[in-house]
């Protein structure tokens, strides 16, 4: 199989894998907030609490995330699709389009997310054209009045109500 064909199939398979969507934020050395939309997010450990996400080496804020020592992961709420698109766009002032505040941990926290995990960097691992960042969760919050956003086939939206009306949930 040719490299391009393999990459296209890889994108097709993973593009059909439903996930949540996050925005990850941190600051520059001067304290300016930076952030980007990330779908490569997963839990790693329950004891101690650890999560991971990956960042493309072509991202303009790569250094801020890989060398900054801390980041906040926002699990987006179902009504934050436009914010998700904004933070995925290039050459825009992403933070001017949302309400946010600086946390006591010195991280920009966007209002309205389903959940936020504030982390310190545990390890950065080079992996192909990305760096995988593993974080120690230092603070977490959840908004019980919100539901998370679903991402599937390049579309953002709420989790369909009929999804919950199916078989018994796993306990």
Short mmCIF file of C-alpha atoms in Angstrom, two decimals:
data_model
loop_
_atom_site.label_atom_id
_atom_site.label_comp_id
_atom_site.label_asym_id
_atom_site.label_seq_id
_atom_site.Cartn_x
_atom_site.Cartn_y
_atom_site.Cartn_z
CA UNK A 1 0.00 0.00 0.00
CA UNK A 2 1.32 3.46 -0.91
CA UNK A 3 2.07 5.96 1.89
CA UNK A 4 -0.60 8.43 0.70
CA UNK A 5 -3.20 5.66 0.45
CA UNK A 6 -2.37 4.48 3.98
CA UNK A 7 -2.63 8.04 5.32
CA UNK A 8 -6.00 8.54 3.61
CA UNK A 9 -7.36 5.29 5.07
CA UNK A 10 -5.96 6.22 8.49
CA UNK A 11 -7.79 9.57 8.36
CA UNK A 12 -10.98 7.85 7.18
CA UNK A 13 -10.92 5.34 10.02
CA UNK A 14 -10.10 7.85 12.75
CA UNK A 15 -12.49 10.44 11.30
CA UNK A 16 -15.26 7.90 11.85
CA UNK A 17 -14.30 7.32 15.45
CA UNK A 18 -16.68 9.46 17.56
CA UNK A 19 -14.89 11.52 20.20
CA UNK A 20 -15.32 14.51 22.38
CA UNK A 21 -13.54 17.75 21.58
CA UNK A 22 -11.28 19.87 23.75
CA UNK A 23 -9.59 23.23 23.71
CA UNK A 24 -6.20 23.21 25.40
CA UNK A 25 -4.83 26.49 26.78
CA UNK A 26 -1.64 27.79 28.30
CA UNK A 27 0.29 31.08 28.30
CA UNK A 28 3.35 32.51 26.63
CA UNK A 29 6.37 33.47 28.73
CA UNK A 30 4.90 36.99 28.95
CA UNK A 31 1.55 35.65 30.21
CA UNK A 32 -0.48 36.01 27.01
CA UNK A 33 -3.12 33.27 26.68
CA UNK A 34 -2.83 30.78 23.81
CA UNK A 35 -5.04 27.86 22.91
CA UNK A 36 -6.05 25.38 20.25
CA UNK A 37 -8.72 22.83 19.45
CA UNK A 38 -7.62 19.25 20.16
CA UNK A 39 -9.43 15.96 19.58
CA UNK A 40 -6.50 13.72 20.58
CA UNK A 41 -7.28 13.55 24.29
CA UNK A 42 -7.46 10.51 26.58
CA UNK A 43 -7.24 9.44 30.19
CA UNK A 44 -4.04 7.69 31.27
CA UNK A 45 -4.23 6.98 35.00
CA UNK A 46 -6.70 7.20 37.86
CA UNK A 47 -4.08 6.99 40.60
CA UNK A 48 -2.49 9.42 40.23
CA UNK A 49 -4.77 11.37 37.88
CA UNK A 50 -3.07 11.67 34.46
CA UNK A 51 -4.32 12.58 30.98
CA UNK A 52 -2.71 12.91 27.57
CA UNK A 53 -3.12 14.84 24.35
CA UNK A 54 -0.98 15.40 21.29
CA UNK A 55 0.15 18.51 19.43
CA UNK A 56 1.23 18.78 15.80
CA UNK A 57 4.82 19.95 15.30
CA UNK A 58 3.55 22.53 12.79
CA UNK A 59 1.51 24.47 15.37
CA UNK A 60 2.82 28.00 15.93
CA UNK A 61 2.47 27.67 19.74
CA UNK A 62 4.27 24.32 19.97
CA UNK A 63 7.01 25.72 22.23
CA UNK A 64 4.50 27.27 24.66
CA UNK A 65 2.78 23.92 25.13
CA UNK A 66 5.81 21.62 25.11
CA UNK A 67 8.06 23.83 27.26
CA UNK A 68 5.54 25.79 29.36
CA UNK A 69 5.15 23.15 32.06
CA UNK A 70 1.38 23.44 32.41
CA UNK A 71 -1.85 23.46 30.42
CA UNK A 72 -5.63 23.38 30.87
CA UNK A 73 -7.84 20.97 28.94
CA UNK A 74 -11.42 22.14 28.38
CA UNK A 75 -13.87 19.36 27.50
CA UNK A 76 -16.25 21.38 25.37
CA UNK A 77 -19.98 21.59 25.98
CA UNK A 78 -22.46 20.75 23.25
CA UNK A 79 -23.19 24.45 22.63
CA UNK A 80 -19.55 25.43 22.00
CA UNK A 81 -19.17 24.38 18.33
CA UNK A 82 -18.45 27.92 17.16
CA UNK A 83 -15.78 28.35 19.82
CA UNK A 84 -14.30 25.02 18.74
CA UNK A 85 -14.05 26.29 15.14
CA UNK A 86 -12.51 29.59 16.28
CA UNK A 87 -9.76 27.84 18.25
CA UNK A 88 -9.09 25.60 15.23
CA UNK A 89 -8.68 28.65 12.94
CA UNK A 90 -5.41 30.36 12.06
CA UNK A 91 -4.57 34.05 12.41
CA UNK A 92 -7.49 35.01 14.66
CA UNK A 93 -7.60 36.43 18.19
CA UNK A 94 -9.13 33.33 19.73
CA UNK A 95 -9.60 34.71 23.24
CA UNK A 96 -11.51 37.79 22.05
CA UNK A 97 -14.38 35.50 21.03
CA UNK A 98 -15.02 34.03 24.48
CA UNK A 99 -15.25 34.86 28.15
CA UNK A 100 -12.30 33.57 30.12
CA UNK A 101 -10.30 34.22 33.28
CA UNK A 102 -6.88 33.33 34.63
CA UNK A 103 -6.96 30.55 37.22
CA UNK A 104 -5.02 30.52 40.47
CA UNK A 105 -2.65 28.13 38.66
CA UNK A 106 -1.89 30.80 36.04
CA UNK A 107 -3.86 29.13 33.25
CA UNK A 108 -6.48 30.70 30.97
CA UNK A 109 -9.85 29.07 31.71
CA UNK A 110 -12.65 29.43 29.16
CA UNK A 111 -16.17 29.87 30.54
CA UNK A 112 -18.92 27.43 29.63
CA UNK A 113 -16.98 24.20 29.14
CA UNK A 114 -18.44 20.90 30.33
CA UNK A 115 -15.26 20.18 32.28
CA UNK A 116 -11.79 21.61 32.82
CA UNK A 117 -8.63 19.79 33.89
CA UNK A 118 -5.68 21.95 34.94
CA UNK A 119 -2.42 20.05 34.55
CA UNK A 120 1.31 20.24 34.99
CA UNK A 121 3.38 18.50 32.36
CA UNK A 122 4.51 15.07 33.51
CA UNK A 123 6.20 14.02 30.28
CA UNK A 124 6.50 15.04 26.62
CA UNK A 125 7.09 12.23 24.13
CA UNK A 126 8.09 12.78 20.50
CA UNK A 127 5.91 10.59 18.29
CA UNK A 128 6.23 11.11 14.54
CA UNK A 129 4.94 14.55 13.52
CA UNK A 130 3.37 15.15 16.95
CA UNK A 131 4.43 15.44 20.59
CA UNK A 132 2.33 13.57 23.14
CA UNK A 133 1.94 15.54 26.36
CA UNK A 134 1.07 13.65 29.52
CA UNK A 135 -0.23 15.82 32.32
CA UNK A 136 -0.67 15.45 36.06
CA UNK A 137 -4.16 16.74 36.86
CA UNK A 138 -3.89 19.37 39.61
CA UNK A 139 -7.41 20.81 39.56
CA UNK A 140 -10.64 19.78 37.88
CA UNK A 141 -14.13 21.19 37.59
CA UNK A 142 -17.32 20.02 35.93
CA UNK A 143 -20.46 21.91 34.95
CA UNK A 144 -23.28 19.48 35.79
CA UNK A 145 -25.77 21.63 33.85
CA UNK A 146 -23.96 21.03 30.54
CA UNK A 147 -23.51 18.02 28.28
CA UNK A 148 -20.30 17.39 26.34
CA UNK A 149 -19.89 17.94 22.61
CA UNK A 150 -19.57 15.03 20.20
CA UNK A 151 -17.27 15.06 17.15
CA UNK A 152 -17.87 12.63 14.29
CA UNK A 153 -17.10 12.83 10.56
CA UNK A 154 -15.87 16.42 10.95
CA UNK A 155 -19.20 17.50 12.49
CA UNK A 156 -19.66 18.90 16.02
CA UNK A 157 -22.88 18.57 17.97
CA UNK A 158 -24.77 17.27 21.00
CA UNK A 159 -24.94 13.59 21.86
CA UNK A 160 -28.27 12.40 20.35
CA UNK A 161 -30.94 11.78 22.98
CA UNK A 162 -31.78 8.38 21.45
CA UNK A 163 -28.24 7.26 22.26
CA UNK A 164 -29.18 7.10 25.95
CA UNK A 165 -32.45 5.24 25.27
CA UNK A 166 -30.65 2.13 24.08
CA UNK A 167 -29.20 -0.78 26.03
CA UNK A 168 -28.28 -0.61 29.69
CA UNK A 169 -25.20 1.51 30.43
CA UNK A 170 -21.96 -0.15 31.49
CA UNK A 171 -21.40 0.17 35.23
#
